[in-house]
Amino acid sequence: MSWIFFTLLNVFGNGTATFILKKQTNNPRLGYVGVMLISLLFSALTLFPFFLWRFFASPILFSNSLGFFYFLGSLFFNILAFYFFIKALSLNELSFFGPLETLRPFFVVVLSLIFLAEQPTLFLIVGISSIVIGAVVLQLQKNLSTFIKKLFHSSAPFFVVASTFCFAITSLFDRQALHFIDPMKYSFLLTGGLVLGFIFIQKISKKRIERKYFYHSTFILTGILLAIGSLGIGFALKAASPNVVVPVQMTRSLYLSFLGFTVLGEKDYRRKIVAAFLMLLGVFFITR
């Protein structure tokens, strides 16, 4: 199967999990760190059987020690990225997410040029630009001038951009690490590492998680979805450069809009149709 299939699998898994978790982040008894910790824990439990299957078939982790160091780099920036991401969600300024998250492909292209010496093609630039414009059209709830003014009156934009930048860095580390490890093993190790990182953050916050939340069906479901997303992006980055994988990931905003339309009854058809056309056109150019 191609990298496009696995990238879209990531869009489905992570996009649906994000859609479900939006309401949970404002739970005063749980907190945004607790939400992420429990979801990641169930994600790790879901991935564990796949890890065992691949490990028993080939009882090594990294074929070269370099892979382990790339893994540590990815883990560090993933913890930061998830923390910033869930913090931004908790501020309930969702209007910033779509437009600012679309900066990720540009960060990836610049970082790939600097650290991997990967030259962007004309088709790639046109494709990324089309996806970004489509995502902005889709997500920008108010006029552009109002959006720009709000940028300087909330801390949410900082956390969204910080999360976006950290996720861009992790895609480069993941791409390098996956040269030396099976994606199923890697997905479990990375998710398990994230769980340990969030346990540490939870301890610092000194906020106790009530036991009942560990049996909550919402978090079990989001954990499974995050596991699907993790496997999807692992196989995608194993097969292709972050330069093409990450822009296609940004079609997640189109998928979230579809969920909003079908589940929440959101309208504004014309804007959604224009955005869908632009984003699909971008995917076409990127895959040339």
Tab-separated table of C-alpha atoms in Angstrom, residues 14 36-48 71 74-75 78-79 82 174 183-199 222-231 233:
chain	number	residue	atom	x	y	z
A	14	ASN	CA	-5.898	11.567	14.705
A	36	MET	CA	-3.875	13.398	26.902
A	37	LEU	CA	-2.295	10.987	29.388
A	38	ILE	CA	-5.272	8.618	29.522
A	39	SER	CA	-5.781	8.719	25.742
A	40	LEU	CA	-2.107	7.952	25.121
A	41	LEU	CA	-2.171	5.151	27.687
A	42	PHE	CA	-4.982	3.378	25.840
A	43	SER	CA	-3.160	4.044	22.580
A	44	ALA	CA	-0.033	2.308	23.938
A	45	LEU	CA	-2.113	-0.650	25.160
A	46	THR	CA	-3.651	-0.948	21.684
A	47	LEU	CA	-0.233	-0.921	20.021
A	48	PHE	CA	1.398	-3.366	22.444
A	71	PHE	CA	13.910	8.171	18.476
A	74	SER	CA	11.403	12.594	18.257
A	75	LEU	CA	10.148	11.655	21.710
A	78	ASN	CA	6.575	14.933	20.552
A	79	ILE	CA	6.066	15.484	24.278
A	82	PHE	CA	1.358	17.211	22.420
A	174	ASP	CA	10.749	9.936	12.704
A	183	PRO	CA	6.979	1.053	12.119
A	184	MET	CA	4.890	-1.141	14.448
A	185	LYS	CA	7.707	-1.360	16.985
A	186	TYR	CA	8.426	2.327	16.616
A	187	SER	CA	4.803	3.410	17.087
A	188	PHE	CA	4.566	1.533	20.383
A	189	LEU	CA	7.926	2.796	21.689
A	190	LEU	CA	7.067	6.383	20.811
A	191	THR	CA	3.581	6.208	22.307
A	192	GLY	CA	4.917	4.473	25.422
A	193	GLY	CA	7.534	7.182	25.778
A	194	LEU	CA	4.836	9.836	25.479
A	195	VAL	CA	2.860	8.141	28.252
A	196	LEU	CA	5.897	8.287	30.551
A	197	GLY	CA	6.461	11.933	29.622
A	198	PHE	CA	2.872	12.866	30.454
A	199	ILE	CA	3.003	10.910	33.718
A	222	THR	CA	-9.654	7.932	21.352
A	223	GLY	CA	-6.748	5.696	22.404
A	224	ILE	CA	-7.606	3.218	19.648
A	225	LEU	CA	-7.949	6.048	17.128
A	226	LEU	CA	-4.594	7.548	18.151
A	227	ALA	CA	-3.018	4.103	17.721
A	228	ILE	CA	-4.427	3.898	14.191
A	229	GLY	CA	-3.066	7.378	13.481
A	230	SER	CA	0.351	6.472	14.884
A	231	LEU	CA	0.639	3.335	12.746
A	233	ILE	CA	2.081	8.013	10.003
